[in-house]
Amino acid sequence: MLDSCKLKTACNLPFIYNKKINTAGTSNADVPLADPGMYQLDITLRRGQSLAARDRGGTSDPYVKFKIGRKEVFRSKIIHKNLNPVWEEKACILVDHLREPLYIKVFDYDFGLQDDFMGSAFLDLTQLELNRPTDVTLTLKDPHYPDHDLGIILLSVVLTPKEGESRDVTMLMRKSWKRSSKFQTQSLRLSDLHRKSHLWRGIVSITLIEGRDLKAMDSNGLSDPYVKFRLGHQKYKSKIMPKTLNPQWREQFDFHLYEERGGIIDITAWDKDAGKRDDFIGRCQVDLSALSREQTHKLELQLEEGEGHLVLLVTLTASATVSISDLSVNSLEDQKEREEILKRYGPLRVFHNLKDVGFLQVKVIRAEGLMAADVTGKSDPFCVVELNNDRLLTHTVYKNLNPEWNKVFTFNIKDIHSVLEVTVYDEDRDRSADFLGKVAIPLLSIQNGEQKAYVLKNKQLTGPTKGVIYLEIDVIFNAVKASLRTLIPKEQKYIEEENRLSKQLLLRNFIRMKRCIMVLVNAAYYVNSCFDWDSPPRSLAAFVVMEDMLEDEEEEDDKDDKDSEKKGFINKIYAIQEVCVSVQNILDEVASFGERIKNTFNWTVPFLSWLAIVALCVFTVILYFIPLRYIVLVWGINKFTKKLRSPYAIDNNELLDFLSRVPSDVQVVQYQELKPDPSHSPYKRKKNNLG
């Protein structure tokens, strides 16, 4: 009955509110049925007023669900600790007929528990005038307690008849987040996928510097603060800074800027609490329309509904070279444009815009033998192309297991060690898109201009799934820029799925950790053999080297001063689960660190191994001409004066940044290309179509 609004019918109608409906939900049973046909319902969820308090503190964390015909078609974001929430969220729904009313239900979000009901109402769609923006005020009621006053919800709606729509359009992807009992998992909802037909207009570069005088939320007079950022559908969560009211984050990330006027960044600060709901510290906003372009702005933002300040650096820059086009429009086949791109990344422009490392062109041609996700034995596949935080979509090919897309995507490369991810989904009208297969391709492994059939893998990229996808990829980059960028922090994906506790994953990380420990044990045996003089030449060499290698290091572990609190049974389970996830992640980090060191020396990524050799050779030459004490002196002066020269610089360790680009053993398996089945033929699709 329902379908999501497609790109050409994006929700961009002007809202001129000239009518009001006040309804508590009157029946539409006696209203004559509307003429059959498709309708587009544009809804703006404005705000709530005087909602019911469901938490012990006399507040609620409300969110809203829209349902038609028992199917959920929209879920709003959660507004924490507010009985008068302001959402200003838009939903765009296609309705086959007006017989079914729109049900609105409000809930109070409870972390790890069943959410509390806060009231409901419904809107009779047959009472709306076509093509006319309408303000709607809905009084919330509880069927079990009809006399209780539960507040009101304010909406703006426009009902428009639709004679038809074009599905064959290129879309930009938007990822929404659905909550489970504890963790948030990624899901693609089709109503979130469709945006305006243009690409992003610019980049918003944000550096979270520090917090000052934040509110103490723990019994020890401190907090464990972190910050959440949101710009439209884009989200970012900072790292947690334990036991401080003046945290120093020094984190940098980018958002895409879609709106010409800028948009508003919503910022919330939280205190991390293990085993229970995180405490809200405060909120603030940044209006990007008030900031000038191509200029870095230092902002000191006062937290509302709390205490303290956040210090940010915000820079708005022009859009990068990102595009979607048909196969007939090919940048690299145009000789003039190709020469211009080669010149842009040539050796003469090494120090021009170091962030612009290279150019990537991806041709998504077709797929064959996909998995059937629908009951009809077919699928409605579309393809998602991702490079770090840049993600673009093809159109959907309906009822086809051998779709042809013939699209060309171009990206700017900021890090040559990035991995191109191409994922195929099956579009579903009323629920999240179904996963069909995925491939991950490191940019350094790409062979330019070669059309290849990539075997689709499962979500974990550990084994094959049904189908292959045909891609042709070209990479042009400046090797010197790429080498320099290797020594700065790696860009983090801000919509990565949060790690869950997995027995299989925990065991795998433990085995990986055991291997690394065994390497150290064997190294210890080797060193011990030097002291036993099993091999006199080796022992003599070790004795000479050992004098310069002795160094003691001591570390003190701070005890947790947090007073222990009595937790319920469920909170204890969550606390144990969080500890297990932390152990699982620590094992993964330590094992990955050891594996990356090993893979540097066994030439898993030749570019990085050559880079390490060149760096060592350069360092050796410098040591030959310049005494070590002068090098140490210059290094020390640089380190001690860095904060004076650049007070908001992000701290980094060049060696760790280098190792972060080397794949671990798990990533090597994920990036390994599977051989396609010989039965796959380029002409198989044509035969199937003829059949």
Coordinates of C-alpha atoms in Angstrom, one line a residue, residues 142-690:
D142 CA -4.8 6.9 26.2
P143 CA -7.6 4.4 25.4
H144 CA -7.3 2.9 28.9
Y145 CA -7.5 6.3 30.6
P146 CA -9.5 8.6 28.3
D147 CA -9.8 11.4 30.9
H148 CA -6.1 11.9 31.3
D149 CA -4.6 15.0 29.6
L150 CA -1.5 13.8 27.7
G151 CA -0.7 16.9 25.7
I152 CA -0.9 17.8 22.0
I153 CA 1.2 17.2 18.8
L154 CA 1.4 19.8 16.1
L155 CA 1.8 18.8 12.4
S156 CA 1.8 20.4 9.0
V157 CA 0.5 18.2 6.2
V158 CA 0.0 18.5 2.4
L159 CA -2.0 15.8 0.5
T160 CA -1.2 15.7 -3.3
P161 CA -2.7 13.4 -5.9
K162 CA -0.1 11.5 -7.9
E163 CA -0.8 10.2 -11.4
G164 CA 2.5 8.4 -11.6
E165 CA 6.2 8.7 -10.9
S166 CA 9.5 8.0 -12.4
R167 CA 11.5 5.4 -10.6
D168 CA 14.6 5.4 -12.8
V169 CA 16.5 8.2 -11.1
T170 CA 19.9 8.4 -9.3
M171 CA 19.6 9.0 -5.6
L172 CA 21.8 10.1 -2.8
M173 CA 21.8 7.8 0.2
R174 CA 20.9 8.6 3.7
K175 CA 21.4 6.2 6.5
S176 CA 18.9 6.0 9.3
W177 CA 19.4 4.4 12.6
K178 CA 17.0 1.9 14.3
R179 CA 17.3 1.1 17.9
S180 CA 17.4 -2.4 19.3
S181 CA 17.2 -3.1 23.0
K182 CA 20.8 -2.0 23.7
F183 CA 22.7 -1.1 20.6
Q184 CA 22.0 1.0 17.5
T185 CA 22.3 -0.9 14.2
Q186 CA 22.4 0.5 10.7
S187 CA 19.4 0.1 8.5
L188 CA 18.4 1.6 5.2
R189 CA 14.9 2.8 5.1
L190 CA 13.7 3.9 1.7
S191 CA 12.1 7.1 3.0
D192 CA 15.5 8.2 4.2
L193 CA 17.3 7.4 0.9
H194 CA 15.7 10.0 -1.3
R195 CA 17.0 13.5 -1.4
K196 CA 17.2 16.3 -3.9
S197 CA 18.7 15.5 -7.3
H198 CA 21.9 17.5 -6.8
L199 CA 25.0 16.4 -4.9
W200 CA 26.4 18.0 -1.8
R201 CA 27.3 21.7 -2.3
G202 CA 30.3 21.8 0.1
I203 CA 32.2 20.3 3.0
V204 CA 31.8 21.4 6.7
S205 CA 35.1 20.6 8.4
I206 CA 34.7 20.5 12.2
T207 CA 37.4 20.2 14.9
L208 CA 36.2 19.5 18.4
I209 CA 38.9 21.2 20.6
E210 CA 37.8 21.1 24.2
G211 CA 35.2 21.5 26.8
R212 CA 35.3 24.0 29.7
D213 CA 33.7 23.8 33.1
L214 CA 31.2 21.1 32.2
K215 CA 28.6 20.0 34.6
A216 CA 29.6 17.3 37.1
M217 CA 27.2 14.3 36.7
D218 CA 28.9 11.6 38.8
S219 CA 29.1 11.3 42.6
N220 CA 32.9 11.9 42.5
G221 CA 32.3 15.5 41.2
L222 CA 33.5 14.6 37.7
S223 CA 32.0 13.4 34.4
D224 CA 33.0 11.1 31.5
P225 CA 32.0 13.4 28.7
Y226 CA 31.5 12.8 25.0
V227 CA 29.8 14.9 22.3
K228 CA 27.3 14.0 19.6
F229 CA 26.9 16.1 16.4
R230 CA 24.1 15.9 13.9
L231 CA 23.6 17.8 10.6
G232 CA 20.5 16.5 8.8
H233 CA 21.0 12.7 8.6
Q234 CA 24.7 12.9 9.2
K235 CA 26.0 12.0 12.7
Y236 CA 29.3 11.9 14.6
K237 CA 30.1 10.8 18.1
S238 CA 33.4 11.9 19.8
K239 CA 35.5 9.7 22.0
I240 CA 34.8 9.5 25.7
M241 CA 37.2 11.5 28.0
P242 CA 37.2 9.8 31.5
K243 CA 36.9 11.7 34.8
T244 CA 37.2 15.3 33.7
L245 CA 35.2 18.5 33.5
N246 CA 37.6 20.1 31.1
P247 CA 38.1 17.5 28.4
Q248 CA 40.6 17.9 25.5
W249 CA 39.3 16.0 22.5
R250 CA 41.2 17.4 19.5
E251 CA 39.1 15.5 17.0
Q252 CA 38.5 16.5 13.4
F253 CA 35.7 15.2 11.0
D254 CA 33.8 16.4 8.0
F255 CA 30.1 16.7 7.1
H256 CA 28.6 17.1 3.7
L257 CA 26.7 20.4 3.1
Y258 CA 23.5 19.8 1.0
E259 CA 21.6 23.0 1.7
E260 CA 22.7 26.1 -0.1
R261 CA 21.9 28.2 2.9
G262 CA 23.9 26.0 5.2
G263 CA 21.8 24.2 7.8
I264 CA 22.0 23.9 11.5
I265 CA 24.4 21.5 13.4
D266 CA 22.8 20.1 16.6
I267 CA 25.3 19.4 19.3
T268 CA 24.7 17.5 22.6
A269 CA 27.1 16.7 25.4
W270 CA 26.7 13.5 27.5
D271 CA 28.2 11.8 30.5
K272 CA 29.0 8.1 29.9
D273 CA 27.6 5.7 32.5
A274 CA 28.3 2.0 32.3
G275 CA 25.3 -0.2 32.7
K276 CA 22.7 2.6 32.7
R277 CA 21.4 5.5 30.7
D278 CA 24.0 8.2 29.9
D279 CA 23.4 11.5 31.6
F280 CA 22.6 14.6 29.5
I281 CA 25.0 17.5 30.1
G282 CA 23.8 20.1 27.7
R283 CA 23.1 21.2 24.1
C284 CA 23.9 23.9 21.6
Q285 CA 23.6 24.7 17.9
V286 CA 25.7 26.1 15.1
D287 CA 23.9 28.0 12.3
L288 CA 26.1 27.5 9.3
S289 CA 24.3 30.2 7.3
A290 CA 25.8 32.8 9.6
L291 CA 29.4 31.6 8.8
S292 CA 31.5 32.9 5.9
R293 CA 33.0 30.4 3.4
E294 CA 36.6 29.4 3.0
Q295 CA 37.5 30.7 6.4
T296 CA 38.1 28.9 9.8
H297 CA 35.9 30.1 12.6
K298 CA 36.7 29.6 16.3
L299 CA 33.4 29.1 18.2
E300 CA 33.0 29.1 22.0
L301 CA 29.5 27.7 22.5
Q302 CA 27.6 28.0 25.8
L303 CA 25.7 24.8 26.6
E304 CA 22.0 25.2 27.1
E305 CA 20.1 23.2 29.7
G306 CA 23.4 22.6 31.4
E307 CA 26.7 24.2 32.3
G308 CA 30.0 24.9 30.5
H309 CA 31.3 25.6 27.0
L310 CA 32.4 23.7 24.0
V311 CA 35.2 25.1 21.8
L312 CA 35.1 24.2 18.0
L313 CA 36.8 25.2 14.8
V314 CA 34.4 25.2 11.8
T315 CA 35.4 25.7 8.2
L316 CA 33.1 25.7 5.2
T317 CA 34.7 24.9 1.8
A318 CA 33.5 24.4 -1.7
S319 CA 32.3 21.0 -2.9
A320 CA 34.8 18.3 -3.8
T321 CA 34.7 16.7 -7.3
V322 CA 31.9 14.2 -6.7
S323 CA 29.5 13.3 -9.4
I324 CA 27.1 10.7 -10.8
S325 CA 26.5 10.3 -14.6
D326 CA 25.5 7.8 -17.2
L327 CA 28.1 5.5 -18.8
S328 CA 28.1 7.7 -22.0
V329 CA 29.4 10.6 -19.9
N330 CA 33.0 9.6 -18.9
S331 CA 35.5 12.0 -17.6
L332 CA 38.6 10.0 -18.4
E333 CA 37.5 9.2 -21.9
D334 CA 37.5 12.9 -22.8
Q335 CA 41.1 13.5 -23.7
K336 CA 41.1 17.1 -22.6
E337 CA 39.5 16.4 -19.3
R338 CA 41.9 13.4 -18.7
E339 CA 44.9 15.6 -19.3
E340 CA 43.6 18.2 -16.9
I341 CA 43.1 15.5 -14.2
L342 CA 46.6 14.1 -14.8
K343 CA 48.1 17.6 -14.6
R344 CA 46.2 18.3 -11.3
Y345 CA 47.9 15.3 -9.7
G346 CA 51.2 15.6 -11.5
P347 CA 54.6 16.0 -9.8
L348 CA 54.6 19.8 -10.2
R349 CA 51.6 20.2 -7.9
V350 CA 53.0 18.2 -4.9
F351 CA 52.4 21.0 -2.3
H352 CA 49.2 22.3 -3.7
N353 CA 46.2 21.3 -1.6
L354 CA 47.7 18.3 0.3
K355 CA 44.2 17.0 1.2
D356 CA 43.4 16.4 -2.5
V357 CA 45.5 13.2 -3.0
G358 CA 43.8 11.8 -6.2
F359 CA 40.8 11.1 -8.4
L360 CA 38.7 8.0 -8.4
Q361 CA 36.2 7.0 -11.2
V362 CA 34.0 3.9 -10.7
K363 CA 31.8 2.5 -13.4
V364 CA 29.0 0.3 -12.0
I365 CA 28.0 -1.7 -15.1
R366 CA 25.8 -4.6 -14.1
A367 CA 25.3 -7.6 -11.7
E368 CA 24.5 -11.2 -12.5
G369 CA 22.9 -14.0 -10.6
L370 CA 21.8 -12.0 -7.6
M371 CA 19.9 -13.6 -4.7
A372 CA 16.1 -13.5 -4.9
A373 CA 14.8 -11.5 -2.0
D374 CA 11.1 -11.2 -2.8
V375 CA 8.5 -13.9 -2.7
T376 CA 8.1 -13.6 -6.5
G377 CA 11.6 -15.1 -6.9
K378 CA 13.0 -11.7 -8.0
S379 CA 14.7 -8.7 -6.4
D380 CA 14.6 -4.9 -6.9
P381 CA 18.4 -4.3 -6.7
F382 CA 20.2 -1.0 -6.3
C383 CA 23.9 -0.4 -5.7
V384 CA 25.6 1.8 -3.0
V385 CA 29.1 3.0 -3.7
E386 CA 31.1 4.2 -0.6
L387 CA 34.5 5.8 -0.2
N388 CA 35.1 6.6 3.5
N389 CA 32.2 9.0 4.3
D390 CA 31.2 9.7 0.7
R391 CA 28.3 7.5 -0.5
L392 CA 26.3 7.5 -3.6
L393 CA 23.5 5.3 -5.1
T394 CA 22.4 4.0 -8.4
H395 CA 18.8 3.8 -9.5
T396 CA 16.7 0.7 -8.7
V397 CA 16.1 -1.9 -11.4
Y398 CA 12.8 -3.6 -10.5
K399 CA 12.1 -7.4 -10.7
N400 CA 15.5 -8.4 -12.0
L401 CA 18.3 -10.7 -10.8
N402 CA 20.6 -9.5 -13.6
P403 CA 20.3 -5.7 -13.4
E404 CA 22.1 -3.2 -15.6
W405 CA 22.9 0.2 -14.0
N406 CA 25.6 1.7 -16.4
K407 CA 26.5 4.5 -14.0
V408 CA 29.7 6.4 -13.5
F409 CA 30.7 7.8 -10.1
T410 CA 33.7 10.1 -9.4
F411 CA 35.2 10.9 -6.0
N412 CA 38.1 12.9 -4.6
I413 CA 40.6 10.7 -2.9
K414 CA 41.8 12.1 0.5
D415 CA 43.7 9.0 1.5
I416 CA 45.1 6.5 -1.0
H417 CA 44.8 3.7 1.6
S418 CA 41.0 4.1 1.7
V419 CA 38.9 1.1 0.7
L420 CA 36.1 1.3 -1.9
E421 CA 33.0 -0.5 -0.8
V422 CA 30.2 -1.5 -3.2
T423 CA 27.1 -3.0 -1.7
V424 CA 24.0 -4.3 -3.5
Y425 CA 20.6 -4.0 -1.7
D426 CA 17.0 -5.1 -2.5
E427 CA 14.6 -2.2 -2.3
D428 CA 11.5 -2.8 -0.1
R429 CA 8.6 -0.5 0.0
D430 CA 7.6 -0.7 3.7
R431 CA 10.7 -1.8 5.5
S432 CA 14.5 -1.7 5.5
A433 CA 16.3 -2.6 2.3
D434 CA 17.6 -6.2 2.2
F435 CA 21.3 -6.9 1.9
L436 CA 22.3 -8.9 -1.2
G437 CA 26.1 -8.7 -1.3
K438 CA 29.1 -6.5 -0.9
V439 CA 32.7 -6.1 -2.1
A440 CA 35.6 -4.1 -0.5
I441 CA 38.4 -3.0 -2.8
P442 CA 41.6 -1.2 -1.5
L443 CA 42.4 1.6 -3.9
L444 CA 46.0 0.5 -4.1
S445 CA 45.0 -2.9 -5.5
I446 CA 43.0 -1.5 -8.4
Q447 CA 44.1 -2.1 -12.0
N448 CA 43.1 0.9 -14.0
G449 CA 40.7 0.5 -17.0
E450 CA 40.1 -3.2 -16.5
Q451 CA 36.5 -4.4 -16.3
K452 CA 36.3 -7.1 -13.7
A453 CA 33.7 -9.4 -12.3
Y454 CA 33.8 -9.2 -8.5
V455 CA 32.2 -12.0 -6.5
L456 CA 29.8 -10.6 -3.9
K457 CA 30.5 -11.4 -0.3
N458 CA 28.5 -11.5 2.9
K459 CA 28.1 -8.6 5.4
Q460 CA 31.3 -9.6 7.3
L461 CA 33.2 -10.0 4.0
T462 CA 34.4 -13.4 5.2
G463 CA 32.7 -15.6 2.5
P464 CA 30.9 -15.5 -0.8
T465 CA 27.2 -14.9 -1.4
K466 CA 25.2 -15.3 -4.5
G467 CA 26.0 -13.1 -7.6
V468 CA 28.8 -11.1 -9.2
I469 CA 29.0 -7.4 -10.0
Y470 CA 30.9 -5.9 -12.9
L471 CA 33.0 -2.8 -12.2
E472 CA 35.6 -0.8 -14.1
I473 CA 37.7 1.4 -11.8
D474 CA 40.4 4.1 -12.5
V475 CA 42.6 5.7 -9.8
I476 CA 44.9 8.7 -10.5
F477 CA 46.9 10.0 -7.5
N478 CA 50.0 11.9 -6.5
A479 CA 52.4 9.5 -4.8
V480 CA 54.2 12.2 -2.8
K481 CA 50.9 13.6 -1.4
A482 CA 49.7 10.1 -0.7
S483 CA 52.9 9.4 1.3
L484 CA 52.6 12.6 3.3
R485 CA 49.0 11.9 4.1
T486 CA 50.0 8.5 5.5
L487 CA 51.6 10.2 8.4
I488 CA 48.5 12.1 9.6
P489 CA 45.5 10.6 11.4
K490 CA 43.2 8.4 9.4
E491 CA 39.7 9.6 8.6
Q492 CA 37.1 7.8 10.8
K493 CA 33.7 6.7 9.4
Y494 CA 31.1 8.5 11.5
I495 CA 28.3 6.1 10.8
E496 CA 30.1 2.8 11.5
E497 CA 28.0 0.2 13.2
E498 CA 28.8 -0.1 16.9
N499 CA 30.5 -3.3 17.9
R500 CA 28.4 -6.0 19.5
L501 CA 29.3 -8.8 21.8
S502 CA 30.0 -11.9 19.8
K503 CA 31.2 -15.2 21.2
Q504 CA 32.8 -16.1 17.8
L505 CA 34.4 -12.7 17.4
L506 CA 35.7 -12.8 21.0
L507 CA 37.3 -16.3 20.5
R508 CA 38.8 -15.2 17.2
N509 CA 40.4 -12.1 18.8
F510 CA 41.7 -14.2 21.6
I511 CA 43.4 -16.6 19.2
R512 CA 44.9 -13.6 17.3
M513 CA 46.1 -12.2 20.5
K514 CA 47.6 -15.6 21.5
R515 CA 49.6 -15.7 18.2
C516 CA 51.0 -12.2 18.9
I517 CA 52.0 -13.3 22.4
M518 CA 53.7 -16.4 21.1
V519 CA 55.8 -14.2 18.7
L520 CA 56.9 -12.2 21.8
V521 CA 57.7 -15.5 23.7
N522 CA 59.7 -16.8 20.9
A523 CA 61.6 -13.5 20.7
A524 CA 62.2 -13.8 24.4
Y525 CA 63.7 -17.3 23.9
Y526 CA 65.8 -15.9 21.2
V527 CA 67.2 -13.1 23.4
N528 CA 67.8 -15.6 26.2
S529 CA 69.8 -17.8 23.8
C530 CA 72.0 -14.7 23.3
F531 CA 72.8 -14.7 27.1
D532 CA 73.5 -18.4 27.0
W533 CA 76.1 -17.9 24.2
D534 CA 74.6 -20.7 22.1
S535 CA 75.9 -18.7 19.1
P536 CA 79.0 -16.6 20.1
P537 CA 78.8 -14.2 17.1
R538 CA 75.1 -13.5 17.8
S539 CA 75.7 -13.0 21.5
L540 CA 78.6 -10.7 20.9
A541 CA 76.5 -8.5 18.6
A542 CA 73.6 -8.5 21.1
F543 CA 76.0 -7.4 23.9
V544 CA 77.2 -4.4 21.8
V545 CA 73.6 -3.3 20.9
M546 CA 72.1 -3.9 24.4
E547 CA 73.9 -0.9 26.0
D548 CA 71.9 1.5 23.9
M549 CA 68.6 -0.3 24.3
L550 CA 68.1 -0.4 28.0
E551 CA 65.4 1.8 29.2
D552 CA 62.9 1.5 32.0
E553 CA 59.4 2.7 31.9
E554 CA 56.9 2.7 34.7
E555 CA 53.3 3.3 34.6
E556 CA 50.8 3.9 37.3
D557 CA 47.2 2.9 37.0
D558 CA 44.8 5.3 38.6
K559 CA 42.1 3.7 40.6
D560 CA 38.5 4.4 39.8
D561 CA 37.3 6.7 42.5
K562 CA 33.7 6.4 41.4
D563 CA 31.5 5.2 44.2
S564 CA 29.8 2.0 43.4
E565 CA 26.0 2.1 43.1
K566 CA 23.4 -0.5 43.5
K567 CA 22.3 -1.7 40.1
G568 CA 19.3 -3.7 39.1
F569 CA 19.6 -7.1 37.5
I570 CA 19.2 -5.7 34.0
N571 CA 21.8 -3.0 34.6
K572 CA 24.3 -5.6 35.9
I573 CA 23.8 -7.6 32.7
Y574 CA 24.4 -4.5 30.6
A575 CA 27.5 -3.6 32.6
I576 CA 28.9 -7.1 32.1
Q577 CA 28.1 -6.9 28.5
E578 CA 29.9 -3.6 28.1
V579 CA 33.0 -5.0 29.9
C580 CA 33.0 -8.0 27.5
V581 CA 32.6 -5.8 24.5
S582 CA 35.5 -3.7 25.8
V583 CA 37.7 -6.8 26.3
Q584 CA 36.7 -7.9 22.8
N585 CA 37.7 -4.6 21.3
I586 CA 41.0 -4.4 23.3
L587 CA 42.0 -7.9 22.1
D588 CA 41.2 -6.8 18.5
E589 CA 43.3 -3.6 18.8
V590 CA 46.3 -5.4 20.3
A591 CA 46.2 -8.3 17.9
S592 CA 45.7 -5.9 14.9
F593 CA 48.7 -3.9 16.1
G594 CA 50.9 -6.9 16.0
E595 CA 49.6 -8.1 12.7
R596 CA 50.1 -4.7 11.1
I597 CA 53.8 -4.7 12.1
K598 CA 54.1 -8.2 10.7
N599 CA 52.3 -7.2 7.4
T600 CA 54.6 -4.2 7.0
F601 CA 57.6 -6.5 6.8
N602 CA 56.1 -9.2 4.7
W603 CA 55.0 -6.7 1.9
T604 CA 51.3 -7.2 2.2
V605 CA 50.9 -3.6 0.8
P606 CA 54.0 -2.9 -1.3
F607 CA 53.4 0.9 -1.3
L608 CA 53.7 1.0 2.5
S609 CA 56.7 -1.3 2.7
W610 CA 58.5 0.8 0.1
L611 CA 57.5 4.0 2.0
A612 CA 59.0 2.5 5.2
I613 CA 62.2 1.6 3.4
V614 CA 62.5 5.1 1.8
A615 CA 61.9 6.7 5.2
L616 CA 64.6 4.6 6.9
C617 CA 67.1 5.4 4.1
V618 CA 66.4 9.1 4.4
F619 CA 66.8 8.9 8.2
T620 CA 70.1 7.0 7.7
V621 CA 71.5 9.7 5.3
I622 CA 70.5 12.4 7.8
L623 CA 72.2 10.6 10.6
Y624 CA 75.4 10.3 8.5
F625 CA 75.6 14.1 7.9
I626 CA 74.0 15.5 11.1
P627 CA 75.0 14.3 14.7
L628 CA 72.2 12.6 16.6
R629 CA 72.2 15.2 19.4
Y630 CA 71.3 18.0 17.0
I631 CA 68.4 15.9 15.6
V632 CA 67.1 15.2 19.1
L633 CA 67.4 18.9 20.0
V634 CA 65.4 19.9 16.9
W635 CA 62.8 17.2 17.6
G636 CA 62.5 18.4 21.3
I637 CA 62.1 22.0 20.3
N638 CA 59.4 21.1 17.8
K639 CA 57.5 19.1 20.3
F640 CA 57.7 21.6 23.1
T641 CA 56.7 24.6 20.9
K642 CA 54.0 22.9 18.9
K643 CA 51.3 24.1 21.2
L644 CA 52.6 27.6 21.1
R645 CA 52.8 27.6 17.3
S646 CA 49.5 25.8 16.7
P647 CA 47.4 25.7 19.9
Y648 CA 44.5 23.8 18.3
A649 CA 46.6 21.3 16.4
I650 CA 45.4 17.7 16.7
D651 CA 48.0 15.5 18.5
N652 CA 49.2 12.5 16.5
N653 CA 51.9 9.9 16.4
E654 CA 53.3 9.5 12.9
L655 CA 54.3 5.9 13.5
L656 CA 50.9 4.8 14.7
D657 CA 49.2 6.7 11.8
F658 CA 51.5 4.8 9.4
L659 CA 50.6 1.4 11.0
S660 CA 46.8 2.3 10.9
R661 CA 47.1 2.1 7.1
V662 CA 48.5 -1.4 7.1
P663 CA 45.8 -4.0 7.0
S664 CA 45.4 -6.5 9.8
D665 CA 45.1 -10.2 9.0
V666 CA 41.3 -9.9 9.3
Q667 CA 41.2 -7.0 6.8
V668 CA 43.5 -8.9 4.4
V669 CA 40.9 -11.7 4.3
Q670 CA 38.1 -9.1 3.9
Y671 CA 39.8 -7.4 1.0
Q672 CA 40.9 -10.7 -0.7
E673 CA 39.3 -11.0 -4.1
L674 CA 37.4 -14.2 -4.7
K675 CA 37.6 -15.9 -8.1
P676 CA 34.3 -15.8 -10.0
D677 CA 32.5 -19.0 -11.1
P678 CA 33.5 -19.9 -14.6
S679 CA 29.8 -20.5 -15.4
H680 CA 29.3 -16.7 -15.2
S681 CA 29.2 -15.4 -18.7
P682 CA 28.7 -11.9 -20.0
Y683 CA 26.1 -13.3 -22.3
K684 CA 24.2 -15.2 -19.8
R685 CA 22.1 -12.2 -18.9
K686 CA 21.0 -11.7 -22.5
K687 CA 20.0 -15.4 -22.8
N688 CA 17.9 -15.1 -19.6
N689 CA 16.2 -12.0 -21.0
L690 CA 15.5 -13.7 -24.3

